[in-house]
PDB file of C-alpha atoms in Angstrom:
ATOM      1  CA  TYR A   1     -36.992  54.497 -53.321  1.00  0.00           C
ATOM      2  CA  TYR A   2     -37.846  52.823 -56.663  1.00  0.00           C
ATOM      3  CA  LYS A   3     -38.509  49.324 -55.126  1.00  0.00           C
ATOM      4  CA  HIS A   4     -40.474  50.866 -52.165  1.00  0.00           C
ATOM      5  CA  SER A   5     -42.653  53.027 -54.495  1.00  0.00           C
ATOM      6  CA  ASN A   6     -43.285  50.010 -56.774  1.00  0.00           C
ATOM      7  CA  MET A   7     -44.265  47.903 -53.824  1.00  0.00           C
ATOM      8  CA  ASN A   8     -46.993  50.431 -52.704  1.00  0.00           C
ATOM      9  CA  SER A   9     -48.357  50.519 -56.129  1.00  0.00           C
ATOM     10  CA  THR A  10     -48.441  46.798 -56.384  1.00  0.00           C
ATOM     11  CA  LEU A  11     -50.190  46.602 -53.000  1.00  0.00           C
ATOM     12  CA  LEU A  12     -52.906  49.036 -54.136  1.00  0.00           C
ATOM     13  CA  GLN A  13     -53.473  46.974 -57.351  1.00  0.00           C
ATOM     14  CA  LEU A  14     -53.786  43.770 -55.351  1.00  0.00           C
ATOM     15  CA  ASN A  15     -56.395  45.441 -53.006  1.00  0.00           C
ATOM     16  CA  LYS A  16     -58.325  46.390 -56.002  1.00  0.00           C
ATOM     17  CA  ILE A  17     -58.391  42.995 -57.356  1.00  0.00           C
ATOM     18  CA  ALA A  18     -59.352  41.599 -53.857  1.00  0.00           C
ATOM     19  CA  GLU A  19     -62.322  43.985 -53.904  1.00  0.00           C
ATOM     20  CA  ARG A  20     -63.374  42.942 -57.430  1.00  0.00           C
ATOM     21  CA  PHE A  21     -63.007  39.275 -56.269  1.00  0.00           C
ATOM     22  CA  SER A  22     -65.387  39.911 -53.367  1.00  0.00           C
ATOM     23  CA  SER A  23     -67.812  41.476 -55.668  1.00  0.00           C
ATOM     24  CA  ASN A  24     -68.069  38.287 -57.811  1.00  0.00           C
ATOM     25  CA  GLU A  25     -66.616  39.941 -60.860  1.00  0.00           C
ATOM     26  CA  ASN A  26     -65.733  37.506 -63.825  1.00  0.00           C
ATOM     27  CA  GLN A  27     -63.060  35.083 -62.540  1.00  0.00           C
ATOM     28  CA  ASP A  28     -61.201  34.867 -65.840  1.00  0.00           C
ATOM     29  CA  GLU A  29     -60.832  38.579 -66.075  1.00  0.00           C
ATOM     30  CA  LEU A  30     -59.449  38.582 -62.664  1.00  0.00           C
ATOM     31  CA  ALA A  31     -57.063  35.837 -63.296  1.00  0.00           C
ATOM     32  CA  HIS A  32     -55.699  37.601 -66.420  1.00  0.00           C
ATOM     33  CA  ASP A  33     -55.306  40.906 -64.406  1.00  0.00           C
ATOM     34  CA  LEU A  34     -53.533  39.226 -61.543  1.00  0.00           C
ATOM     35  CA  GLU A  35     -51.173  37.462 -63.933  1.00  0.00           C
ATOM     36  CA  ALA A  36     -50.431  40.752 -65.682  1.00  0.00           C
ATOM     37  CA  LEU A  37     -49.621  42.264 -62.360  1.00  0.00           C
ATOM     38  CA  LEU A  38     -47.191  39.476 -61.480  1.00  0.00           C
ATOM     39  CA  VAL A  39     -45.498  39.885 -64.667  1.00  0.00           C
ATOM     40  CA  ALA A  40     -45.052  43.515 -64.149  1.00  0.00           C
ATOM     41  CA  LEU A  41     -43.868  43.079 -60.653  1.00  0.00           C
ATOM     42  CA  HIS A  42     -41.239  40.470 -61.749  1.00  0.00           C
ATOM     43  CA  GLU A  43     -39.847  42.877 -64.430  1.00  0.00           C
ATOM     44  CA  SER A  44     -39.641  45.771 -62.035  1.00  0.00           C
ATOM     45  CA  ASP A  45     -37.761  43.668 -59.468  1.00  0.00           C
ATOM     46  CA  LEU A  46     -35.271  42.731 -62.339  1.00  0.00           C
ATOM     47  CA  MET A  47     -34.976  46.577 -63.056  1.00  0.00           C
ATOM     48  CA  ALA A  48     -34.123  47.297 -59.317  1.00  0.00           C
ATOM     49  CA  GLU A  49     -31.778  44.404 -59.062  1.00  0.00           C
ATOM     50  CA  ASN A  50     -29.884  44.936 -62.345  1.00  0.00           C
ATOM     51  CA  LYS A  51     -27.117  47.376 -61.285  1.00  0.00           C
ATOM     52  CA  PRO A  52     -24.650  49.059 -63.697  1.00  0.00           C
ATOM     53  CA  GLU A  53     -21.307  47.514 -63.884  1.00  0.00           C
ATOM     54  CA  GLY A  54     -18.072  49.403 -64.672  1.00  0.00           C
ATOM     55  CA  LEU A  55     -16.232  48.236 -67.920  1.00  0.00           C
ATOM     56  CA  SER A  56     -13.042  47.692 -65.895  1.00  0.00           C
ATOM     57  CA  SER A  57     -14.611  44.807 -63.929  1.00  0.00           C
ATOM     58  CA  LEU A  58     -15.926  43.287 -67.124  1.00  0.00           C
ATOM     59  CA  VAL A  59     -12.603  43.594 -68.782  1.00  0.00           C
ATOM     60  CA  LYS A  60     -11.007  41.638 -65.899  1.00  0.00           C
ATOM     61  CA  GLU A  61     -13.635  38.901 -66.122  1.00  0.00           C
ATOM     62  CA  ARG A  62     -12.913  38.459 -69.767  1.00  0.00           C
ATOM     63  CA  SER A  63      -9.123  38.725 -69.236  1.00  0.00           C
ATOM     64  CA  ASP A  64      -9.258  35.872 -66.743  1.00  0.00           C
ATOM     65  CA  PHE A  65     -11.348  33.833 -69.083  1.00  0.00           C
ATOM     66  CA  PHE A  66      -8.842  34.276 -71.988  1.00  0.00           C
ATOM     67  CA  PHE A  67      -5.484  34.092 -70.196  1.00  0.00           C
ATOM     68  CA  ASP A  68      -6.003  32.473 -66.672  1.00  0.00           C
ATOM     69  CA  ILE A  69      -5.802  28.688 -67.306  1.00  0.00           C
ATOM     70  CA  SER A  70      -6.500  27.959 -63.678  1.00  0.00           C
ATOM     71  CA  LYS A  71     -10.046  29.459 -63.921  1.00  0.00           C
ATOM     72  CA  PRO A  72     -12.749  26.897 -65.130  1.00  0.00           C
ATOM     73  CA  ARG A  73     -13.842  27.502 -68.533  1.00  0.00           C
ATOM     74  CA  GLU A  74     -17.596  27.708 -69.208  1.00  0.00           C
ATOM     75  CA  GLU A  75     -18.969  26.032 -72.380  1.00  0.00           C
ATOM     76  CA  TYR A  76     -21.062  28.755 -74.183  1.00  0.00           C
ATOM     77  CA  PHE A  77     -22.429  26.620 -76.965  1.00  0.00           C
ATOM     78  CA  ILE A  78     -24.510  23.343 -77.033  1.00  0.00           C
ATOM     79  CA  PRO A  79     -23.998  21.416 -80.213  1.00  0.00           C
ATOM     80  CA  THR A  80     -27.297  20.519 -81.843  1.00  0.00           C
ATOM     81  CA  GLY A  81     -26.025  17.348 -83.588  1.00  0.00           C
ATOM     82  CA  TYR A  82     -26.580  18.805 -87.052  1.00  0.00           C
ATOM     83  CA  LYS A  83     -22.993  19.057 -88.392  1.00  0.00           C
ATOM     84  CA  GLU A  84     -23.461  21.893 -90.912  1.00  0.00           C
ATOM     85  CA  PHE A  85     -25.498  24.006 -88.416  1.00  0.00           C
ATOM     86  CA  ASP A  86     -22.783  23.425 -85.658  1.00  0.00           C
ATOM     87  CA  LYS A  87     -19.997  24.154 -88.053  1.00  0.00           C
ATOM     88  CA  GLU A  88     -21.503  27.403 -89.130  1.00  0.00           C
ATOM     89  CA  LEU A  89     -22.985  28.687 -85.770  1.00  0.00           C
ATOM     90  CA  SER A  90     -21.212  26.393 -83.170  1.00  0.00           C
ATOM     91  CA  GLY A  91     -24.733  25.188 -82.155  1.00  0.00           C
ATOM     92  CA  TRP A  92     -27.173  26.837 -79.694  1.00  0.00           C
ATOM     93  CA  ARG A  93     -25.635  29.597 -77.516  1.00  0.00           C
ATOM     94  CA  LYS A  94     -26.469  29.425 -73.793  1.00  0.00           C
ATOM     95  CA  GLY A  95     -28.765  32.417 -72.736  1.00  0.00           C
ATOM     96  CA  GLU A  96     -30.310  32.278 -76.203  1.00  0.00           C
ATOM     97  CA  LEU A  97     -34.032  32.178 -77.108  1.00  0.00           C
ATOM     98  CA  ALA A  98     -34.466  30.525 -80.402  1.00  0.00           C
ATOM     99  CA  VAL A  99     -37.605  30.263 -82.661  1.00  0.00           C
ATOM    100  CA  ILE A 100     -38.462  27.321 -85.093  1.00  0.00           C
ATOM    101  CA  ALA A 101     -41.277  28.752 -87.208  1.00  0.00           C
ATOM    102  CA  ALA A 102     -43.177  27.147 -90.075  1.00  0.00           C
ATOM    103  CA  ARG A 103     -46.610  26.561 -91.411  1.00  0.00           C
ATOM    104  CA  PRO A 104     -48.767  23.778 -89.891  1.00  0.00           C
ATOM    105  CA  GLY A 105     -47.884  20.286 -90.930  1.00  0.00           C
ATOM    106  CA  MET A 106     -44.319  21.228 -92.015  1.00  0.00           C
ATOM    107  CA  GLY A 107     -42.521  18.876 -89.348  1.00  0.00           C
ATOM    108  CA  LYS A 108     -41.708  21.492 -86.583  1.00  0.00           C
ATOM    109  CA  THR A 109     -42.453  18.987 -83.779  1.00  0.00           C
ATOM    110  CA  GLN A 110     -40.451  16.109 -85.398  1.00  0.00           C
ATOM    111  CA  LEU A 111     -37.524  18.476 -85.924  1.00  0.00           C
ATOM    112  CA  MET A 112     -37.911  19.412 -82.233  1.00  0.00           C
ATOM    113  CA  ILE A 113     -37.909  15.615 -81.221  1.00  0.00           C
ATOM    114  CA  ASP A 114     -34.984  14.921 -83.416  1.00  0.00           C
ATOM    115  CA  MET A 115     -32.907  17.824 -82.097  1.00  0.00           C
ATOM    116  CA  ALA A 116     -33.758  16.898 -78.626  1.00  0.00           C
ATOM    117  CA  VAL A 117     -32.591  13.307 -79.115  1.00  0.00           C
ATOM    118  CA  ARG A 118     -29.431  14.444 -80.767  1.00  0.00           C
ATOM    119  CA  ILE A 119     -28.656  16.846 -77.840  1.00  0.00           C
ATOM    120  CA  ALA A 120     -29.514  14.266 -75.171  1.00  0.00           C
ATOM    121  CA  LYS A 121     -27.373  11.587 -76.746  1.00  0.00           C
ATOM    122  CA  GLN A 122     -24.360  13.975 -75.775  1.00  0.00           C
ATOM    123  CA  GLY A 123     -25.423  13.711 -72.169  1.00  0.00           C
ATOM    124  CA  ILE A 124     -26.985  17.067 -72.139  1.00  0.00           C
ATOM    125  CA  ASN A 125     -30.223  17.334 -70.196  1.00  0.00           C
ATOM    126  CA  CYS A 126     -33.259  18.515 -72.198  1.00  0.00           C
ATOM    127  CA  GLY A 127     -36.772  19.396 -71.265  1.00  0.00           C
ATOM    128  CA  ILE A 128     -39.815  19.219 -73.572  1.00  0.00           C
ATOM    129  CA  LEU A 129     -42.952  21.264 -72.670  1.00  0.00           C
ATOM    130  CA  ALA A 130     -45.852  19.878 -74.908  1.00  0.00           C
ATOM    131  CA  LEU A 131     -48.561  22.166 -74.873  1.00  0.00           C
ATOM    132  CA  GLU A 132     -50.577  20.297 -77.546  1.00  0.00           C
ATOM    133  CA  GLN A 133     -49.791  16.766 -77.076  1.00  0.00           C
ATOM    134  CA  ASN A 134     -49.755  14.300 -74.118  1.00  0.00           C
ATOM    135  CA  LYS A 135     -46.484  12.500 -72.881  1.00  0.00           C
ATOM    136  CA  THR A 136     -47.372   9.287 -74.626  1.00  0.00           C
ATOM    137  CA  SER A 137     -47.664  11.063 -78.027  1.00  0.00           C
ATOM    138  CA  VAL A 138     -44.130  12.736 -77.339  1.00  0.00           C
ATOM    139  CA  VAL A 139     -42.748   9.274 -76.407  1.00  0.00           C
ATOM    140  CA  ASN A 140     -44.121   7.511 -79.491  1.00  0.00           C
ATOM    141  CA  ARG A 141     -42.424  10.245 -81.619  1.00  0.00           C
ATOM    142  CA  ILE A 142     -39.168   9.583 -79.837  1.00  0.00           C
ATOM    143  CA  ILE A 143     -39.590   5.885 -80.479  1.00  0.00           C
ATOM    144  CA  SER A 144     -40.424   6.518 -84.143  1.00  0.00           C
ATOM    145  CA  ASN A 145     -37.245   8.704 -84.320  1.00  0.00           C
ATOM    146  CA  LEU A 146     -35.098   6.050 -82.800  1.00  0.00           C
ATOM    147  CA  SER A 147     -36.540   2.992 -84.513  1.00  0.00           C
ATOM    148  CA  TYR A 148     -36.945   4.494 -87.914  1.00  0.00           C
ATOM    149  CA  LEU A 149     -40.356   3.268 -88.004  1.00  0.00           C
ATOM    150  CA  SER A 150     -43.435   5.413 -88.892  1.00  0.00           C
ATOM    151  CA  GLN A 151     -45.500   6.995 -86.156  1.00  0.00           C
ATOM    152  CA  VAL A 152     -48.640   5.180 -87.425  1.00  0.00           C
ATOM    153  CA  THR A 153     -46.769   1.892 -86.934  1.00  0.00           C
ATOM    154  CA  VAL A 154     -45.711   2.825 -83.473  1.00  0.00           C
ATOM    155  CA  MET A 155     -48.971   3.928 -82.458  1.00  0.00           C
ATOM    156  CA  LYS A 156     -50.788   0.625 -83.761  1.00  0.00           C
ATOM    157  CA  GLY A 157     -48.275  -1.327 -81.501  1.00  0.00           C
ATOM    158  CA  VAL A 158     -48.495  -4.501 -84.019  1.00  0.00           C
ATOM    159  CA  PHE A 159     -45.053  -5.447 -85.286  1.00  0.00           C
ATOM    160  CA  ASN A 160     -43.382  -8.050 -87.276  1.00  0.00           C
ATOM    161  CA  SER A 161     -40.156  -9.652 -85.876  1.00  0.00           C
ATOM    162  CA  GLU A 162     -37.886  -7.053 -87.550  1.00  0.00           C
ATOM    163  CA  GLU A 163     -40.005  -4.199 -86.374  1.00  0.00           C
ATOM    164  CA  LYS A 164     -40.074  -5.641 -82.965  1.00  0.00           C
ATOM    165  CA  ASP A 165     -36.240  -5.862 -82.812  1.00  0.00           C
ATOM    166  CA  LYS A 166     -36.218  -2.154 -83.810  1.00  0.00           C
ATOM    167  CA  ILE A 167     -38.663  -1.163 -81.159  1.00  0.00           C
ATOM    168  CA  GLU A 168     -36.787  -3.020 -78.386  1.00  0.00           C
ATOM    169  CA  ASP A 169     -33.409  -1.330 -79.460  1.00  0.00           C
ATOM    170  CA  ALA A 170     -35.159   2.040 -79.477  1.00  0.00           C
ATOM    171  CA  LEU A 171     -36.574   1.416 -75.915  1.00  0.00           C
ATOM    172  CA  ASN A 172     -33.177   0.427 -74.713  1.00  0.00           C
ATOM    173  CA  LYS A 173     -31.618   3.667 -76.149  1.00  0.00           C
ATOM    174  CA  MET A 174     -34.388   5.807 -74.616  1.00  0.00           C
ATOM    175  CA  GLN A 175     -33.536   4.540 -71.122  1.00  0.00           C
ATOM    176  CA  GLN A 176     -30.100   6.415 -71.565  1.00  0.00           C
ATOM    177  CA  LEU A 177     -31.572   9.797 -72.783  1.00  0.00           C
ATOM    178  CA  PRO A 178     -31.807  12.606 -70.230  1.00  0.00           C
ATOM    179  CA  ILE A 179     -34.980  14.025 -71.533  1.00  0.00           C
ATOM    180  CA  TRP A 180     -37.863  15.183 -69.256  1.00  0.00           C
ATOM    181  CA  ILE A 181     -41.438  15.651 -70.660  1.00  0.00           C
ATOM    182  CA  VAL A 182     -44.174  17.992 -69.383  1.00  0.00           C
ATOM    183  CA  ASP A 183     -47.569  17.918 -70.977  1.00  0.00           C
ATOM    184  CA  GLN A 184     -48.771  21.279 -69.638  1.00  0.00           C
ATOM    185  CA  HIS A 185     -52.185  21.750 -71.168  1.00  0.00           C
ATOM    186  CA  ILE A 186     -52.961  24.775 -69.108  1.00  0.00           C
ATOM    187  CA  GLY A 187     -50.736  27.046 -70.970  1.00  0.00           C
ATOM    188  CA  SER A 188     -50.645  30.108 -68.766  1.00  0.00           C
ATOM    189  CA  ALA A 189     -47.422  32.127 -69.263  1.00  0.00           C
ATOM    190  CA  ILE A 190     -46.687  32.272 -65.547  1.00  0.00           C
ATOM    191  CA  LEU A 191     -47.119  28.354 -65.287  1.00  0.00           C
ATOM    192  CA  ILE A 192     -44.941  27.784 -68.383  1.00  0.00           C
ATOM    193  CA  LEU A 193     -42.274  29.980 -66.686  1.00  0.00           C
ATOM    194  CA  GLU A 194     -42.525  28.066 -63.319  1.00  0.00           C
ATOM    195  CA  ARG A 195     -42.377  24.708 -65.163  1.00  0.00           C
ATOM    196  CA  CYS A 196     -39.186  25.701 -66.965  1.00  0.00           C
ATOM    197  CA  LYS A 197     -37.582  26.907 -63.771  1.00  0.00           C
ATOM    198  CA  GLN A 198     -38.604  23.626 -62.160  1.00  0.00           C
ATOM    199  CA  LEU A 199     -36.894  21.710 -64.929  1.00  0.00           C
ATOM    200  CA  ILE A 200     -33.783  23.762 -64.615  1.00  0.00           C
ATOM    201  CA  ALA A 201     -33.664  23.480 -60.861  1.00  0.00           C
ATOM    202  CA  GLU A 202     -34.629  19.830 -60.359  1.00  0.00           C
ATOM    203  CA  GLN A 203     -33.514  18.139 -63.512  1.00  0.00           C
ATOM    204  CA  LYS A 204     -30.469  20.496 -64.510  1.00  0.00           C
ATOM    205  CA  THR A 205     -31.874  20.915 -68.040  1.00  0.00           C
ATOM    206  CA  GLU A 206     -29.783  23.093 -70.211  1.00  0.00           C
ATOM    207  CA  VAL A 207     -32.044  23.055 -73.292  1.00  0.00           C
ATOM    208  CA  LEU A 208     -35.739  23.646 -73.100  1.00  0.00           C
ATOM    209  CA  PHE A 209     -38.184  22.987 -75.991  1.00  0.00           C
ATOM    210  CA  ILE A 210     -41.673  24.574 -75.976  1.00  0.00           C
ATOM    211  CA  ASP A 211     -44.339  23.333 -78.523  1.00  0.00           C
ATOM    212  CA  TYR A 212     -45.672  25.858 -79.371  1.00  0.00           C
ATOM    213  CA  ILE A 213     -45.816  29.539 -78.424  1.00  0.00           C
ATOM    214  CA  GLN A 214     -49.344  30.171 -79.780  1.00  0.00           C
ATOM    215  CA  LEU A 215     -50.754  27.799 -77.150  1.00  0.00           C
ATOM    216  CA  ILE A 216     -49.297  29.880 -74.239  1.00  0.00           C
ATOM    217  CA  GLY A 217     -52.344  31.782 -72.606  1.00  0.00           C
ATOM    218  CA  THR A 218     -52.677  35.467 -72.941  1.00  0.00           C
ATOM    219  CA  ILE A 219     -51.521  37.631 -70.148  1.00  0.00           C
ATOM    220  CA  HIS A 220     -53.933  40.387 -70.559  1.00  0.00           C
ATOM    221  CA  ARG A 221     -57.144  40.289 -72.642  1.00  0.00           C
ATOM    222  CA  ARG A 222     -56.960  43.940 -73.228  1.00  0.00           C
ATOM    223  CA  ASN A 223     -53.801  43.460 -75.365  1.00  0.00           C
ATOM    224  CA  ASN A 224     -53.924  42.274 -79.021  1.00  0.00           C
ATOM    225  CA  ARG A 225     -52.406  38.857 -79.542  1.00  0.00           C
ATOM    226  CA  GLU A 226     -49.234  40.253 -81.295  1.00  0.00           C
ATOM    227  CA  THR A 227     -48.626  42.281 -78.096  1.00  0.00           C
ATOM    228  CA  GLU A 228     -49.254  39.165 -76.028  1.00  0.00           C
ATOM    229  CA  LEU A 229     -46.759  37.027 -77.903  1.00  0.00           C
ATOM    230  CA  ALA A 230     -44.149  39.858 -77.746  1.00  0.00           C
ATOM    231  CA  ILE A 231     -44.461  39.854 -73.851  1.00  0.00           C
ATOM    232  CA  ILE A 232     -44.335  36.140 -73.645  1.00  0.00           C
ATOM    233  CA  THR A 233     -41.302  35.985 -75.928  1.00  0.00           C
ATOM    234  CA  ARG A 234     -39.516  38.624 -73.840  1.00  0.00           C
ATOM    235  CA  MET A 235     -40.274  36.727 -70.537  1.00  0.00           C
ATOM    236  CA  LEU A 236     -38.709  33.481 -71.993  1.00  0.00           C
ATOM    237  CA  LYS A 237     -35.812  35.444 -73.341  1.00  0.00           C
ATOM    238  CA  ARG A 238     -35.172  36.800 -69.897  1.00  0.00           C
ATOM    239  CA  LEU A 239     -35.489  33.434 -68.464  1.00  0.00           C
ATOM    240  CA  ALA A 240     -32.875  32.030 -70.719  1.00  0.00           C
ATOM    241  CA  VAL A 241     -30.484  34.755 -69.960  1.00  0.00           C
ATOM    242  CA  GLU A 242     -30.985  34.635 -66.194  1.00  0.00           C
ATOM    243  CA  GLN A 243     -30.565  30.802 -66.099  1.00  0.00           C
ATOM    244  CA  ASN A 244     -27.923  30.547 -68.793  1.00  0.00           C
ATOM    245  CA  VAL A 245     -29.922  27.940 -70.722  1.00  0.00           C
ATOM    246  CA  VAL A 246     -31.103  27.533 -74.234  1.00  0.00           C
ATOM    247  CA  ILE A 247     -34.901  27.774 -74.894  1.00  0.00           C
ATOM    248  CA  VAL A 248     -36.156  26.860 -78.197  1.00  0.00           C
ATOM    249  CA  ILE A 249     -39.930  27.672 -78.980  1.00  0.00           C
ATOM    250  CA  LEU A 250     -41.778  26.444 -81.995  1.00  0.00           C
ATOM    251  CA  SER A 251     -44.162  28.840 -83.571  1.00  0.00           C
ATOM    252  CA  GLN A 252     -46.997  28.370 -86.195  1.00  0.00           C
ATOM    253  CA  LEU A 253     -46.954  30.616 -89.184  1.00  0.00           C
ATOM    254  CA  SER A 254     -50.167  31.440 -91.069  1.00  0.00           C
ATOM    255  CA  ARG A 255     -50.803  29.540 -94.246  1.00  0.00           C
TER     256      ARG A 255
END
């Protein structure tokens, strides 16, 4: 009943949006309203499909995990490559949404690149969604990270013999890193979710980095920005849980 009722409501709203489109209403407003409707529909479908489960069945699943050695054991944590962090927290937990927040110019993106490289060196597939930079800029940062040369030096592309050897070594190492980069400059929340799902399905990525959350487009202009970011964060958290992956988002803090 719930799903049927919700579908009727959705069809009514879609018809209203279609009528507004035929009357040449502002296209940006229509796009935002349609996106908000898609988000609401997605959430209601999840509610309809998420059935309660008895504790006894959940206990059985945990019992098999603890005591049945014939059952495959799933890895719940992904080491970040930072020894102290991994020692204290065991790394990133699958199904987790993590936020790296700092003021502008504090090195968030460089930390993200370094973490992605460290994780990829373990053979774990990573995805980077760069909303502010293009792919070349991200690649230059990775080269700088692996060669220990400054980003300015890498960008200029003029090297002495020692620097050239470091660059060649870095490029060879990069060939082995399972990192996929998307420079998604259209930062619609729905498009970001679809890009994430695409990376998970096609490239088997287990860790996704998004740089950065404030560049993800609003879902509905009538909401304030804090509400928008809360909705976007909730969507990304749900995706991490559904796909059993780690999503790390960067966030700008006000100066």
